[in-house]
Tab-separated table of C-alpha atoms in Angstrom:
chain	number	residue	atom	x	y	z
X	20	MET	CA	2.269	9.977	26.392
X	21	THR	CA	1.662	9.817	30.333
X	22	ASP	CA	-1.810	9.909	29.413
X	23	ARG	CA	-2.670	7.782	26.739
X	24	PRO	CA	-6.294	5.280	27.350
X	25	LYS	CA	-5.331	2.079	28.545
X	26	THR	CA	-8.263	0.244	27.198
X	27	ILE	CA	-9.843	1.366	24.044
X	28	ASP	CA	-13.194	2.188	25.818
X	29	GLU	CA	-11.081	5.507	27.353
X	30	ILE	CA	-9.926	5.900	23.413
X	31	ASP	CA	-12.440	8.752	21.630
X	32	THR	CA	-13.867	8.158	18.614
X	33	PRO	CA	-13.444	8.401	15.314
X	34	ALA	CA	-10.251	6.928	15.847
X	35	VAL	CA	-8.412	4.235	13.475
X	36	LEU	CA	-6.980	0.500	16.019
X	37	ILE	CA	-4.719	-1.483	14.065
X	38	ASP	CA	-4.987	-5.052	15.438
X	39	LEU	CA	-0.974	-6.049	16.693
X	40	ASP	CA	-0.641	-9.673	16.330
X	41	ARG	CA	-3.064	-9.600	13.176
X	42	ALA	CA	-0.578	-7.461	11.842
X	43	GLU	CA	2.826	-9.126	12.787
X	44	LYS	CA	0.099	-12.830	11.580
X	45	ASN	CA	-0.026	-10.613	8.613
X	46	ILE	CA	3.694	-10.195	8.145
X	47	ALA	CA	4.991	-13.634	8.880
X	48	ARG	CA	2.624	-14.780	6.650
X	49	ALA	CA	3.108	-13.283	3.555
X	50	GLN	CA	6.625	-13.290	4.203
X	51	ALA	CA	6.530	-17.466	4.514
X	52	ALA	CA	4.199	-17.274	0.879
X	53	ALA	CA	6.977	-15.056	-0.583
X	54	ASP	CA	10.115	-17.717	0.090
X	55	ALA	CA	8.298	-20.244	-0.811
X	56	ALA	CA	7.435	-19.321	-4.293
X	57	GLY	CA	11.172	-18.405	-4.073
X	58	VAL	CA	10.629	-15.136	-5.095
X	59	LYS	CA	11.987	-11.802	-3.212
X	60	LEU	CA	8.918	-9.670	-0.571
X	61	ARG	CA	9.111	-5.797	-1.223
X	62	PRO	CA	5.879	-4.987	1.011
X	63	HIS	CA	4.535	-1.635	-0.364
X	64	ILE	CA	3.987	1.185	3.108
X	65	LYS	CA	1.714	3.147	1.600
X	66	THR	CA	-2.089	1.047	3.099
X	67	HIS	CA	-0.108	1.456	6.586
X	68	LYS	CA	2.401	4.702	6.676
X	69	LEU	CA	4.616	3.121	9.820
X	70	PRO	CA	8.273	3.135	9.690
X	71	PHE	CA	6.903	0.024	12.893
X	72	PHE	CA	6.021	-1.340	10.603
X	73	ALA	CA	8.163	-1.136	7.562
X	74	LYS	CA	11.382	-2.700	10.063
X	75	LYS	CA	8.807	-5.061	10.779
X	76	GLN	CA	8.650	-5.874	7.549
X	77	VAL	CA	12.124	-5.665	6.265
X	78	GLU	CA	13.335	-8.320	10.401
X	79	ALA	CA	10.772	-11.166	8.999
X	80	GLY	CA	12.657	-11.029	5.722
X	81	ALA	CA	11.464	-8.470	3.563
X	82	ALA	CA	14.111	-7.387	0.886
X	83	GLY	CA	13.265	-3.921	1.248
X	84	ILE	CA	10.105	-1.854	0.283
X	85	THR	CA	8.779	0.172	-1.082
X	86	CYS	CA	7.571	3.479	-1.130
X	87	GLN	CA	4.931	5.389	-4.297
X	88	LYS	CA	6.045	9.474	-3.428
X	89	ILE	CA	9.720	10.241	-2.525
X	90	GLY	CA	8.293	12.885	0.220
X	91	GLU	CA	7.265	8.580	1.436
X	92	ALA	CA	11.146	7.822	1.142
X	93	GLU	CA	12.177	10.788	2.972
X	94	VAL	CA	10.482	9.755	5.834
X	95	MET	CA	11.119	6.035	5.761
X	96	ALA	CA	15.223	6.850	4.935
X	97	ASP	CA	14.964	8.555	7.659
X	98	ALA	CA	13.833	6.355	10.031
X	99	GLY	CA	15.914	4.141	9.336
X	100	LEU	CA	14.884	2.001	6.467
X	101	THR	CA	17.905	1.509	3.661
X	102	ASP	CA	16.289	0.390	0.342
X	103	ILE	CA	13.534	2.413	-1.182
X	104	PHE	CA	11.769	1.111	-5.090
X	105	LEU	CA	9.425	4.424	-5.880
X	106	PRO	CA	7.227	3.156	-9.253
X	107	TYR	CA	6.597	6.126	-9.705
X	108	ASN	CA	7.598	8.184	-12.520
X	109	ILE	CA	9.485	10.848	-11.741
X	110	LEU	CA	9.369	14.703	-13.488
X	111	GLY	CA	10.138	18.223	-12.890
X	112	ARG	CA	13.493	19.618	-11.226
X	113	GLN	CA	12.695	20.155	-7.525
X	114	LYS	CA	11.823	15.809	-8.094
X	115	LEU	CA	14.772	15.306	-9.299
X	116	GLU	CA	17.175	16.573	-6.752
X	117	ARG	CA	15.719	15.485	-3.778
X	118	LEU	CA	16.234	11.478	-5.324
X	119	LYS	CA	18.878	13.439	-5.413
X	120	ALA	CA	20.009	13.645	-2.853
X	121	LEU	CA	17.881	10.777	-1.670
X	122	HIS	CA	20.423	8.407	-3.674
X	123	GLY	CA	23.198	9.542	-1.683
X	124	ARG	CA	21.791	8.136	1.414
X	125	VAL	CA	20.113	5.062	0.571
X	126	THR	CA	20.451	2.359	-2.017
X	127	LEU	CA	17.227	3.315	-4.383
X	128	SER	CA	15.905	2.368	-7.539
X	129	VAL	CA	13.012	3.856	-9.385
X	130	THR	CA	10.805	2.907	-11.930
X	131	ALA	CA	9.966	5.338	-16.146
X	132	ASP	CA	8.054	4.485	-19.102
X	133	SER	CA	8.665	7.282	-21.422
X	134	ALA	CA	12.108	9.044	-22.642
X	135	THR	CA	11.066	12.410	-21.273
X	136	THR	CA	10.488	10.698	-17.645
X	137	ILE	CA	14.432	8.663	-18.537
X	138	GLU	CA	16.075	12.567	-19.950
X	139	GLY	CA	15.228	14.284	-16.816
X	140	LEU	CA	16.770	11.301	-14.580
X	141	ALA	CA	20.458	10.752	-17.028
X	142	GLY	CA	21.018	14.264	-16.561
X	143	THR	CA	20.259	14.695	-13.110
X	144	PHE	CA	22.269	11.019	-12.388
X	145	ARG	CA	25.126	11.305	-14.206
X	146	ASP	CA	27.864	9.417	-11.917
X	147	ALA	CA	28.919	6.045	-13.623
X	148	ALA	CA	30.718	5.002	-10.364
X	149	ARG	CA	26.790	4.982	-9.052
X	150	PRO	CA	24.765	4.819	-10.881
X	151	LEU	CA	20.184	5.000	-10.096
X	152	LYS	CA	18.704	1.513	-11.030
X	153	VAL	CA	15.918	1.966	-12.935
X	154	LEU	CA	13.532	-0.119	-14.343
X	155	ILE	CA	10.975	0.162	-16.906
X	156	GLU	CA	6.722	0.474	-15.645
X	157	CYS	CA	5.158	-1.592	-18.053
X	158	ASP	CA	1.182	-2.380	-18.495
X	159	THR	CA	0.502	-5.465	-18.394
X	160	GLY	CA	-4.044	-4.951	-18.382
X	161	GLY	CA	-4.459	-3.398	-15.212
X	162	GLY	CA	-4.287	-0.109	-17.880
X	163	ARG	CA	-2.797	2.644	-15.695
X	164	CYS	CA	1.268	4.025	-16.322
X	165	GLY	CA	3.397	1.683	-18.267
X	166	VAL	CA	4.581	0.644	-21.563
X	167	GLN	CA	1.649	-1.172	-24.017
X	168	SER	CA	4.505	-3.339	-26.033
X	169	LYS	CA	7.795	-5.370	-25.806
X	170	GLU	CA	9.469	-3.246	-28.576
X	171	GLU	CA	8.372	-0.288	-26.381
X	172	ALA	CA	10.245	-1.570	-23.142
X	173	LEU	CA	13.217	-2.344	-25.941
X	174	ALA	CA	13.471	0.877	-26.644
X	175	LEU	CA	13.341	2.554	-22.954
X	176	ALA	CA	15.753	0.102	-21.691
X	177	ARG	CA	18.393	0.924	-24.405
X	178	GLN	CA	18.063	4.829	-23.777
X	179	ILE	CA	18.580	3.749	-19.681
X	180	ASP	CA	21.631	1.677	-21.008
X	181	ALA	CA	23.332	4.280	-22.819
X	182	ALA	CA	23.160	6.284	-20.119
X	183	PRO	CA	26.015	7.072	-17.888
X	184	GLY	CA	24.322	7.544	-14.330
X	185	LEU	CA	21.307	4.764	-14.605
X	186	PHE	CA	21.371	1.545	-14.690
X	187	PHE	CA	18.917	-0.144	-16.042
X	188	GLY	CA	16.898	-2.849	-13.077
X	189	GLY	CA	14.611	-4.942	-15.408
X	190	LEU	CA	10.322	-4.602	-15.037
X	191	MET	CA	7.376	-3.468	-13.010
X	192	THR	CA	4.275	-4.161	-13.034
X	193	PHE	CA	1.057	-3.889	-11.250
X	194	PRO	CA	-2.133	-6.170	-12.297
X	195	ALA	CA	-5.061	-6.203	-12.725
X	196	PRO	CA	-6.581	-7.770	-10.454
X	197	GLY	CA	-6.928	-12.212	-11.566
X	198	LYS	CA	-4.710	-10.914	-14.659
X	199	ALA	CA	-1.931	-12.321	-13.030
X	200	ALA	CA	-1.054	-14.560	-15.620
X	201	GLN	CA	-1.419	-13.045	-18.187
X	202	ALA	CA	0.853	-9.824	-16.655
X	203	GLU	CA	3.547	-13.234	-15.863
X	204	ALA	CA	3.402	-14.406	-19.816
X	205	TRP	CA	3.269	-10.003	-21.344
X	206	LEU	CA	6.778	-9.944	-19.530
X	207	ALA	CA	8.207	-13.160	-19.887
X	208	ALA	CA	8.635	-12.410	-23.538
X	209	THR	CA	9.593	-8.747	-22.034
X	210	ARG	CA	12.310	-10.541	-20.949
X	211	ASP	CA	12.701	-12.668	-24.055
X	212	LEU	CA	12.939	-10.076	-26.388
X	213	LEU	CA	15.668	-7.897	-24.346
X	214	ALA	CA	18.192	-10.739	-23.092
X	215	ALA	CA	18.034	-10.970	-27.482
X	216	ASN	CA	19.314	-8.026	-27.343
X	217	GLY	CA	21.977	-8.475	-24.600
X	218	LEU	CA	19.885	-6.714	-21.865
X	219	ALA	CA	19.294	-8.605	-18.892
X	220	CYS	CA	16.808	-8.262	-16.586
X	221	GLU	CA	18.106	-8.299	-12.544
X	222	THR	CA	15.215	-7.685	-11.062
X	223	ILE	CA	11.102	-8.343	-12.568
X	224	THR	CA	8.559	-6.850	-9.924
X	225	SER	CA	4.508	-7.239	-9.747
X	226	GLY	CA	1.617	-6.489	-7.297
X	227	GLY	CA	-1.368	-6.807	-5.225
X	228	THR	CA	-2.552	-7.911	-2.177
X	229	PRO	CA	-5.432	-9.847	-3.856
X	230	ASP	CA	-2.728	-12.098	-6.165
X	231	MET	CA	0.111	-13.613	-3.350
X	232	TRP	CA	-1.285	-16.229	-2.930
X	233	ARG	CA	-0.758	-17.300	-6.045
X	234	LYS	CA	2.680	-18.570	-6.947
X	235	PRO	CA	3.893	-16.887	-9.918
X	236	GLU	CA	4.030	-18.887	-12.951
X	237	GLY	CA	6.501	-19.344	-14.815
X	238	GLN	CA	9.386	-17.850	-12.145
X	239	VAL	CA	9.347	-14.805	-14.780
X	240	VAL	CA	8.542	-12.140	-10.970
X	241	THR	CA	11.663	-11.908	-9.217
X	242	GLU	CA	10.787	-9.640	-6.588
X	243	TYR	CA	6.512	-8.890	-5.416
X	244	ARG	CA	4.943	-5.509	-3.966
X	245	PRO	CA	2.183	-6.136	-1.362
X	246	GLY	CA	0.851	-3.133	0.518
X	247	THR	CA	-3.315	-3.890	1.520
X	248	TYR	CA	-2.350	-7.589	3.479
X	249	ILE	CA	-0.886	-5.935	6.331
X	250	TYR	CA	-3.663	-4.769	7.114
X	251	MET	CA	-7.037	-6.477	4.876
X	252	ASP	CA	-9.759	-4.644	3.893
X	253	ARG	CA	-13.038	-6.162	2.594
X	254	TYR	CA	-12.311	-5.315	-0.653
X	255	GLN	CA	-9.350	-7.975	-0.230
X	256	ILE	CA	-12.292	-10.697	1.805
X	257	ALA	CA	-14.533	-9.971	-1.686
X	258	LYS	CA	-11.456	-10.908	-3.753
X	259	GLY	CA	-10.256	-14.180	-1.712
X	260	ALA	CA	-7.597	-13.059	-0.406
X	261	ALA	CA	-8.194	-12.745	3.353
X	262	THR	CA	-10.225	-13.068	6.037
X	263	LEU	CA	-13.194	-10.776	8.438
X	264	ASP	CA	-9.961	-12.033	11.429
X	265	ASP	CA	-7.862	-11.718	8.815
X	266	CYS	CA	-8.473	-8.087	9.008
X	267	ALA	CA	-6.648	-6.168	12.075
X	268	ALA	CA	-7.355	-2.267	11.235
X	269	THR	CA	-11.321	-1.230	12.186
X	270	VAL	CA	-12.488	2.222	12.734
X	271	LEU	CA	-14.050	3.130	15.933
X	272	ALA	CA	-16.673	5.195	15.994
X	273	THR	CA	-19.115	6.089	18.083
X	274	VAL	CA	-23.729	6.087	16.962
X	275	VAL	CA	-25.301	9.782	17.558
X	276	SER	CA	-28.658	8.589	16.542
X	277	ARG	CA	-31.605	6.643	16.277
X	278	PRO	CA	-33.523	7.967	13.569
X	279	THR	CA	-35.280	4.739	12.773
X	280	ALA	CA	-35.446	1.411	13.335
X	281	THR	CA	-33.210	0.474	10.119
X	282	ARG	CA	-31.345	3.106	10.297
X	283	ALA	CA	-28.363	4.616	12.341
X	284	ILE	CA	-25.594	7.227	12.173
X	285	LEU	CA	-22.179	7.323	13.304
X	286	ASP	CA	-20.101	10.046	14.042
X	287	ALA	CA	-17.674	8.617	11.322
X	288	GLY	CA	-18.366	10.605	7.140
X	289	SER	CA	-16.117	11.050	4.899
X	290	LYS	CA	-13.355	12.744	6.694
X	291	ALA	CA	-13.266	9.079	8.985
X	292	LEU	CA	-13.856	6.483	5.848
X	293	THR	CA	-12.622	6.388	3.301
X	294	SER	CA	-15.341	7.150	-0.493
X	295	ASP	CA	-13.284	4.735	-2.196
X	296	THR	CA	-15.060	1.194	-2.614
X	297	LEU	CA	-12.692	-0.433	-5.378
X	298	GLY	CA	-16.319	-1.778	-6.862
X	299	LEU	CA	-17.686	-3.031	-3.711
X	300	PRO	CA	-22.263	-1.816	-3.517
X	301	ASP	CA	-21.140	-0.477	0.248
X	302	TYR	CA	-19.061	1.644	2.445
X	303	ALA	CA	-17.978	-1.051	5.220
X	304	GLU	CA	-20.152	-2.771	7.602
X	305	LEU	CA	-19.939	-3.759	11.089
X	306	VAL	CA	-18.158	-6.386	12.896
X	307	GLY	CA	-20.131	-7.964	15.310
X	308	GLU	CA	-23.204	-6.318	14.007
X	309	ALA	CA	-24.698	-8.921	11.326
X	310	GLY	CA	-25.794	-7.187	8.157
X	311	ALA	CA	-25.525	-3.620	9.369
X	312	ARG	CA	-23.570	-1.730	6.445
X	313	VAL	CA	-22.115	1.783	6.464
X	314	ILE	CA	-24.300	2.813	2.900
X	315	GLY	CA	-23.804	6.741	2.280
X	316	LEU	CA	-21.012	9.094	3.750
X	317	SER	CA	-21.662	12.589	4.630
X	318	GLU	CA	-18.671	14.230	5.800
X	319	GLU	CA	-19.692	13.493	9.394
X	320	HIS	CA	-22.307	10.896	9.447
X	321	GLY	CA	-22.191	7.069	8.565
X	322	LYS	CA	-25.615	5.904	7.884
X	323	VAL	CA	-25.533	2.334	8.216
X	324	GLU	CA	-28.528	0.621	7.318
X	325	LEU	CA	-29.697	-1.589	9.855
X	326	PRO	CA	-32.080	-5.109	9.814
X	327	ALA	CA	-34.468	-4.023	12.015
X	328	ALA	CA	-34.027	-6.233	15.177
X	329	SER	CA	-31.162	-4.135	15.805
X	330	GLY	CA	-30.107	-3.225	19.310
X	331	LEU	CA	-27.830	-0.838	18.214
X	332	LYS	CA	-28.616	2.377	20.456
X	333	VAL	CA	-27.141	6.256	20.832
X	334	GLY	CA	-24.148	5.717	22.655
X	335	ASP	CA	-23.012	2.327	21.251
X	336	ARG	CA	-19.657	2.237	19.681
X	337	VAL	CA	-18.686	-0.012	17.096
X	338	ARG	CA	-15.851	-1.415	14.839
X	339	VAL	CA	-15.842	-0.894	11.773
X	340	LEU	CA	-13.819	-2.111	8.715
X	341	PRO	CA	-13.604	-0.348	5.631
X	342	ASP	CA	-14.538	-1.838	1.910
X	343	HIS	CA	-10.708	0.346	0.965
X	344	ILE	CA	-8.081	0.836	4.157
X	345	CYS	CA	-4.749	2.314	2.096
X	346	PRO	CA	-6.730	5.756	2.032
X	347	VAL	CA	-8.855	6.080	5.384
X	348	ILE	CA	-4.938	5.221	7.463
X	349	ASN	CA	-4.274	8.488	4.955
X	350	LEU	CA	-6.901	10.345	6.767
X	351	TYR	CA	-5.055	10.051	10.453
X	352	ASP	CA	-2.266	11.661	12.151
X	353	GLN	CA	-2.651	8.457	14.693
X	354	VAL	CA	-3.237	4.739	14.668
X	355	TYR	CA	-4.459	3.203	17.954
X	356	LEU	CA	-2.175	-0.210	18.233
X	357	ILE	CA	-4.621	-3.144	20.103
X	358	SER	CA	-3.608	-6.806	21.511
X	359	GLY	CA	-7.725	-7.414	22.253
X	360	ASP	CA	-9.061	-4.053	24.662
X	361	ARG	CA	-5.310	-3.085	25.422
X	362	VAL	CA	-3.871	0.136	23.755
X	363	VAL	CA	-0.291	-1.217	22.889
X	364	ASP	CA	0.997	1.797	22.151
X	365	ILE	CA	-0.367	5.149	20.008
X	366	LEU	CA	1.496	5.692	16.559
X	367	PRO	CA	1.892	8.853	15.003
X	368	VAL	CA	1.255	7.925	10.814
X	369	ALA	CA	4.427	9.479	9.383
X	370	ALA	CA	3.795	8.813	6.043
X	371	ARG	CA	0.569	10.524	5.362
X	372	GLY	CA	-0.466	13.129	3.415
X	373	LYS	CA	3.133	12.900	1.140
X	374	LEU	CA	1.496	13.884	-1.861
X	375	THR	CA	5.348	14.911	-3.783
């Protein structure tokens, strides 16, 4: 772009700023931690949704990437990423045909937690010479998808193993934060039951940025899928996984009103900042403004609670650190890569809005 802003001061608000130096440092730190723990790293692109960073993660040593939807995976495959994991139940003829086409282009693996999902995969993938790798999703305490017992996992593993076009690849989980040890014990017991029945787990994969710095116990987990770690956010700080200095993504906003001594209004509301707080008591904080918290969101306004002594005035520009950065990124068509105050590049958020 010939008219690209050269500095942050030239960027219109609201806008997402990505500190490239911090993001690259986070990539390197996570890869080093995975290497030290003896596990493969397979980052989840749900946070950044950018081929630019997916490639940097692979270049740093990642085994491949994780995508949550087929549309995201298609974008990444188009950009040249070649090893993709989809930890999602794929259902319906249209999605299965897209999945089959994707399987013809990249090394692909998926998950399932029901006989119905496996039946659909088995009916679509019939080539025994190039089977689709299927892992079983396990509910190890997260309370989302997943089989509820190791016996259920065994039954599904047998179903996958019996399908000529499928390959039983192992186990997958997304544990509750702080419950990684509980998840690993669950996975170990299930792995051992499967092994006793002649079914080996090539891959046992877990995820979640809050627990990524702990070393897995007993060498149960072979692969880890963190996502938020590349940018970090207030939730990760609250969980002890990051510090403010690790946070690479902020929303640049402008103060458009200062109605009272303790209230300011930003031009960033729920359409620029997510209303997903992940259980935190407010929505965001203002970087460099001690005690300034975003306590309310309407569509185009962010309500900031300020200390009475705050010097913020109408027209001031602020950096906003959200509680949960992942849904924030999905709201924007582009992000600004910065280094210090300098704009390095402007990138389209290529995989945003991919709902299928």
